[in-house]
Each structure stands twice: as structure tokens, then as C-alpha cells.
Coordinates of C-alpha atoms in Angstrom, one line a residue:
M1 CA -0.1 0.0 0.0
A2 CA 1.4 3.3 -0.9
D3 CA 2.3 5.7 1.9
P4 CA -0.4 8.5 2.4
R5 CA 2.2 11.0 1.6
E6 CA 3.0 9.7 -1.7
R7 CA -1.1 9.2 -2.5
L8 CA -1.4 12.9 -1.7
T9 CA 1.3 14.2 -3.9
A10 CA -0.1 11.7 -6.8
H11 CA -3.3 13.0 -6.3
L12 CA -2.3 16.5 -6.4
L13 CA -0.3 15.8 -9.4
D14 CA -3.3 14.2 -11.2
L15 CA -5.3 17.5 -10.1
G16 CA -2.6 19.8 -11.8
I17 CA -2.3 21.5 -8.7
I18 CA 1.6 20.8 -8.5
E19 CA 4.0 19.9 -11.1
A20 CA 6.3 16.9 -11.2
G21 CA 9.3 19.1 -10.2
D22 CA 7.3 20.1 -6.9
V23 CA 6.9 16.8 -5.8
S24 CA 10.3 16.9 -3.6
S25 CA 9.4 20.2 -2.1
I26 CA 5.7 19.1 -1.4
D27 CA 6.5 15.9 0.2
T28 CA 9.0 18.0 2.6
L29 CA 6.5 20.2 3.6
V30 CA 3.8 17.6 4.1
A31 CA 6.3 16.0 6.3
L32 CA 7.0 19.2 8.3
A33 CA 3.2 19.7 8.8
R34 CA 2.5 16.0 10.2
D35 CA 5.6 16.3 12.5
S36 CA 5.1 19.7 13.8
S37 CA 4.6 19.7 17.6
G38 CA 1.1 19.8 18.8
V39 CA -0.3 19.3 14.9
H40 CA -1.8 16.2 13.4
L41 CA -3.1 16.5 10.1
E42 CA -4.8 13.5 8.4
E43 CA -4.6 13.0 4.7
H44 CA -8.3 14.3 4.3
D45 CA -7.1 17.6 6.0
M46 CA -4.3 17.9 4.0
L47 CA -5.8 17.3 0.9
G48 CA -8.6 20.1 1.7
M49 CA -5.9 22.7 2.5
A50 CA -4.1 21.5 -0.8
Q51 CA -7.2 22.3 -2.8
A52 CA -7.7 25.8 -0.8
L53 CA -4.2 26.7 -1.8
G54 CA -4.4 25.7 -5.0
R55 CA -7.6 28.0 -5.5
A56 CA -5.9 30.7 -4.1
A57 CA -2.6 30.3 -6.0
D58 CA -4.9 30.1 -9.5
R59 CA -6.4 33.7 -8.4
V60 CA -3.0 35.3 -7.2
G61 CA -1.1 34.0 -9.8
A62 CA -3.6 34.8 -12.5
A63 CA -3.9 38.3 -11.3
G64 CA -0.2 38.7 -11.4
A65 CA 0.2 37.5 -14.6
D66 CA -2.7 39.9 -15.9
I67 CA -0.7 42.9 -14.6
A68 CA 2.5 41.5 -15.9
V69 CA 1.2 41.3 -19.4
R70 CA -0.6 44.7 -19.4
R71 CA 2.4 46.5 -18.3
L72 CA 4.8 44.6 -20.6
D73 CA 2.4 45.0 -23.7
H74 CA 4.3 47.8 -25.4
L75 CA 7.7 45.9 -25.5
P76 CA 8.7 44.1 -28.8
T77 CA 7.6 40.6 -28.8
D78 CA 10.9 39.0 -28.1
E79 CA 11.8 41.1 -24.9
R80 CA 8.3 40.1 -23.4
P81 CA 9.3 36.7 -21.7
A82 CA 12.5 38.0 -20.0
A83 CA 10.6 41.2 -18.9
A84 CA 7.9 39.1 -17.5
E85 CA 10.2 37.0 -15.7
A86 CA 12.2 39.7 -14.2
W87 CA 8.9 41.6 -13.2
I88 CA 7.3 38.4 -11.6
T89 CA 10.5 37.7 -9.6
A90 CA 10.7 41.0 -8.3
V91 CA 6.9 41.6 -7.4
M92 CA 6.0 38.0 -6.2
P93 CA 7.9 38.0 -2.8
V94 CA 5.9 41.0 -1.9
V95 CA 2.4 39.4 -3.0
V96 CA 3.6 36.1 -1.0
A97 CA 4.5 38.0 2.1
T98 CA 1.3 40.0 2.0
F99 CA -1.0 36.6 1.2
T100 CA 0.8 35.0 4.5
L101 CA -0.1 38.0 6.6
L102 CA -3.8 38.0 5.4
C103 CA -4.2 34.2 5.5
E104 CA -2.8 34.0 8.9
R105 CA -4.9 36.9 10.1
R106 CA -8.1 35.3 8.5
A107 CA -7.4 32.0 10.1
R108 CA -7.2 33.4 13.4
Q109 CA -10.1 35.6 13.0
I110 CA -12.4 32.6 11.6
S111 CA -11.1 30.2 14.5
R112 CA -12.1 32.6 17.4
R113 CA -15.4 33.2 15.8
R114 CA -15.9 29.2 15.8
L115 CA -14.5 28.4 19.0
G116 CA -16.6 31.1 20.5
A117 CA -19.7 29.6 19.2
A118 CA -18.5 26.0 20.7
A119 CA -18.0 27.9 24.2
E120 CA -21.5 29.2 23.9
G121 CA -22.7 25.4 24.1
R122 CA -23.6 25.2 20.2
H123 CA -21.9 22.3 18.1
A124 CA -18.5 23.1 16.3
E125 CA -20.3 22.6 12.9
P126 CA -23.9 24.2 13.8
P127 CA -26.4 24.7 11.2
V128 CA -26.2 28.1 9.8
A129 CA -28.1 31.1 7.8
V130 CA -27.0 31.6 4.1
A131 CA -27.7 34.7 2.0
F132 CA -27.1 35.2 -1.4
V133 CA -27.3 38.7 -2.8
D134 CA -27.5 38.6 -6.8
L135 CA -27.4 41.7 -9.1
R136 CA -30.3 41.9 -11.5
G137 CA -29.6 42.3 -15.2
S138 CA -25.9 41.8 -14.9
T139 CA -25.8 39.6 -18.0
A140 CA -27.2 42.4 -20.4
F141 CA -25.2 45.0 -18.5
M142 CA -21.9 43.0 -19.3
L143 CA -22.7 42.3 -23.0
D144 CA -23.1 46.2 -23.4
R145 CA -20.1 47.5 -21.4
S146 CA -16.3 47.7 -21.9
P147 CA -14.1 45.3 -19.7
Q148 CA -13.1 48.4 -17.8
E149 CA -16.7 49.0 -16.6
I150 CA -17.2 45.5 -15.8
A151 CA -14.1 45.1 -13.8
E152 CA -15.5 48.3 -11.9
L153 CA -18.7 46.6 -11.2
T154 CA -16.9 43.5 -10.0
D155 CA -14.8 45.8 -7.6
V156 CA -18.1 47.4 -6.2
L157 CA -19.6 44.1 -5.9
Y158 CA -16.6 42.8 -3.6
A159 CA -16.3 45.9 -1.5
V160 CA -20.1 46.0 -0.9
G161 CA -19.9 42.4 0.5
Q162 CA -16.9 42.9 2.4
E163 CA -18.4 46.1 4.1
A164 CA -21.5 44.4 4.7
A165 CA -19.8 41.4 6.2
T166 CA -17.8 43.7 8.6
H167 CA -20.7 45.9 9.4
H168 CA -22.5 43.0 10.9
D169 CA -20.0 40.6 11.8
V170 CA -21.0 37.7 9.3
A171 CA -18.8 36.0 6.9
A172 CA -18.2 36.7 3.1
G173 CA -18.3 33.3 2.2
K174 CA -17.8 33.4 -1.6
F175 CA -18.0 35.9 -4.4
L176 CA -19.3 34.9 -7.8
G177 CA -19.4 37.3 -11.1
D178 CA -22.5 38.8 -10.2
G179 CA -23.5 38.0 -6.6
V180 CA -22.0 37.3 -3.1
L181 CA -22.5 34.6 -0.3
L182 CA -23.1 35.7 3.3
V183 CA -23.0 33.3 6.1
S184 CA -23.5 33.6 9.9
A185 CA -25.4 31.5 12.9
D186 CA -27.2 34.6 13.6
T187 CA -30.2 35.1 11.1
A188 CA -30.8 38.5 12.5
R189 CA -27.4 39.5 11.8
L190 CA -27.3 37.9 8.3
L191 CA -30.5 39.5 7.3
A192 CA -29.2 42.9 8.1
A193 CA -26.0 42.5 6.1
A194 CA -27.9 41.0 3.2
R195 CA -30.4 44.2 3.3
E196 CA -27.5 46.7 3.5
A197 CA -25.7 45.1 0.7
V198 CA -28.9 45.2 -1.5
A199 CA -29.4 48.6 -0.6
S200 CA -25.7 49.4 -1.2
L201 CA -25.7 47.9 -4.7
A202 CA -28.4 50.1 -5.9
Q203 CA -26.8 53.3 -4.6
R204 CA -23.3 52.3 -6.1
T205 CA -24.2 50.8 -9.2
E206 CA -26.6 51.0 -12.1
L207 CA -28.1 47.6 -11.4
R208 CA -30.5 46.5 -8.4
A209 CA -30.2 43.5 -6.7
G210 CA -32.4 40.7 -4.7
A211 CA -31.4 38.4 -2.0
G212 CA -32.5 35.0 -0.7
V213 CA -31.9 33.8 2.7
A214 CA -31.8 29.8 3.7
W215 CA -31.0 27.7 6.7
G216 CA -29.6 24.5 7.3
Q217 CA -26.3 22.5 7.5
V218 CA -23.3 23.6 5.2
I219 CA -20.3 21.7 4.3
R220 CA -17.1 23.4 4.5
R221 CA -14.5 21.8 2.2
A222 CA -11.3 23.8 0.9
G223 CA -12.3 27.0 2.4
D224 CA -15.7 27.0 0.4
W225 CA -19.2 26.6 1.3
H226 CA -21.5 23.8 -0.1
G227 CA -24.7 22.1 0.7
P228 CA -28.6 22.4 0.6
P229 CA -28.9 26.1 2.2
V230 CA -26.3 27.7 -0.1
N231 CA -28.4 26.1 -3.1
L232 CA -31.8 27.4 -1.9
A233 CA -30.5 30.6 -1.0
A234 CA -29.2 31.1 -4.5
R235 CA -32.6 29.8 -5.9
L236 CA -34.4 32.3 -3.7
A237 CA -32.3 35.1 -4.9
E238 CA -33.4 34.2 -8.5
V239 CA -36.9 34.9 -8.0
A240 CA -36.6 37.9 -5.6
A241 CA -37.6 41.3 -6.8
A242 CA -35.1 44.1 -7.1
D243 CA -34.4 45.5 -3.6
E244 CA -36.4 42.3 -2.1
I245 CA -34.9 39.8 0.4
L246 CA -36.6 36.4 0.5
V247 CA -36.1 34.4 3.7
D248 CA -37.2 30.8 4.0
F249 CA -39.5 29.8 6.5
T250 CA -36.9 27.5 8.2
A251 CA -34.6 30.5 8.8
M252 CA -37.8 32.8 10.1
D253 CA -38.3 30.1 12.8
R254 CA -34.9 31.8 14.3
H255 CA -35.6 35.5 13.8
D256 CA -39.2 36.7 14.6
D257 CA -39.8 40.0 12.8
A258 CA -43.5 41.4 12.9
S259 CA -42.5 43.6 9.6
A260 CA -42.2 40.5 7.5
T261 CA -45.0 39.8 5.1
W262 CA -45.4 36.0 3.5
R263 CA -45.6 34.7 0.3
D264 CA -45.6 31.1 -1.4
I265 CA -43.1 30.4 -4.1
V266 CA -41.6 27.6 -6.1
P267 CA -37.9 28.2 -6.8
R268 CA -36.2 26.7 -9.7
G269 CA -35.2 22.9 -8.9
V270 CA -37.5 22.8 -5.6
P271 CA -40.3 20.1 -5.8
E272 CA -42.7 21.8 -3.6
P273 CA -43.7 25.5 -3.0
R274 CA -41.6 27.2 -0.2
R275 CA -43.2 29.8 2.4
V276 CA -40.9 32.6 2.6
A277 CA -40.9 36.0 4.2
V278 CA -40.7 39.1 2.3
F279 CA -38.5 42.0 3.2
T280 CA -36.9 45.1 1.3
S281 CA -33.9 46.9 1.5
R282 CA -35.3 50.2 2.5

């Protein structure tokens, strides 16, 4: 039977996360992680971390390459490869150091939040409320706009999601091309964050947004969020009108708000009608 470390590196090679020349270095790093004092990482844990690092490396590396290509576009074709190599060699150490700082800070912030939940008597992996905030008309907008305008819209969406998450102490789980996923064990805080994000997008973009909120058990894997409430929140956001937030009845069981009105809807992919509370961002 193959050594777990060999299985892990073979799997990472198959996924394209590492290259053949990286195997020796990865083996050394995996051994270091396994042998660190007070640290015990199973193969499952190591693979999840590798997936997260692979996703992060793809994004950070692609962003760096995009900048390099734009900056060097004026050079003669035969000079570009060497210039790109010099640019990456000079810039990437700063990027790596910054990423290390941000990654360590986020790991500490998130672990404190989750350990705090466990200290309050809640399960370490409790059900949570999930909100998906979705821009309306983004496809038509992007078909008719310049790359710069699309990039500006994406920047505003990221800023709005981060600001709403920070203001209400919820997690910005993931960002998509025209939406953001917010997560919290506290439905009231999550609803407040979703309402702020929807209202802010209406003020800061030409588009409007709607949102869906669902409750349930999520699966956290490689720094990402999956599971029924994630899918349901996205489906509710699809049918929400502009400036509207639809909250599934299961989430409203944990949030008593007399201002809500109620509606029965049939989201895409859901076999039966769902009872939802309807809120507006204003």
C-alpha cells in the first residue's frame, strides 16, 4: 500500500495543483506539517488545504500574470518573456508576504469566531443562515459594456460584500461574477447584512439586487461553502424582485420580525412551494 504522503502528492499531480518538479518540495512540506509539535493532519485535511491553496494560487497567480502582461504589452515580442520573468521575480515576494499575513490573520479571526460558538454550547459545526445577494440584469449589462466597466462593477460588488460582512460581523463566504454569499449562525445579523448589501448596490451601481436567505447544515471544504442552504439561498435570490430579500420559513423560525410579509413561491429545482418572508432593503 502506498504511503499516505505518496498518495497525496500523486493526487495533487493528477489535479494539476502541482507539477512533477514540485513533488520533492511538497513531500518535505507535508512531512513538516505532520511532524510539527501539537499538529496532527490527516490525509483528508491535507487534501482540503491543498485544494484551498490551489484555488488561492490560481487567483493570485492569474492576477499577477494579468498585470505583468498589461504592463509589458508595449515591448517587442521577443523581449516580453524575459521582462515578464523579471517582473514576476521582483513582485511576487511582496505578494507572497502579503498573502501570508492576510491568510494568518483570517485563520485566527475565523477560528476565534467558531471556537466562541462552541464555548456558548453550540455544536462546532452548527446549522447556519446563508444569504445570496444577486445583481439583477448583470448579463445584459456586461454584454453592452467595456471590460473596464465590468471590472469596476466587480470591484464594487466585492467592496459592498466585504463592508456588509464587516459591519454586521458575518462571513463573506464566496464571491461570484454577479453575487456574494454571506453566512452567519445569527439570522438577524445575516438579514441586516443582506439588506445593507442590496441597498448599497442600488446606490453604487446602475443595477439593482435581490437576495435569498436559507437555513441549514453547510459543508465547509477547502475554504468553500456547499450544501442545501447554499443552493436554496441562490434559488430564492433568483425569484426575488429588485430590492427584495426572500427568507425561507426555516430561517424565520430563528428570527421573529413582525414587519415581514409572507409569500408562497416555487424556486427553480425545488419540487414543492416554499413559504418565504419578504423584506425590502429600504
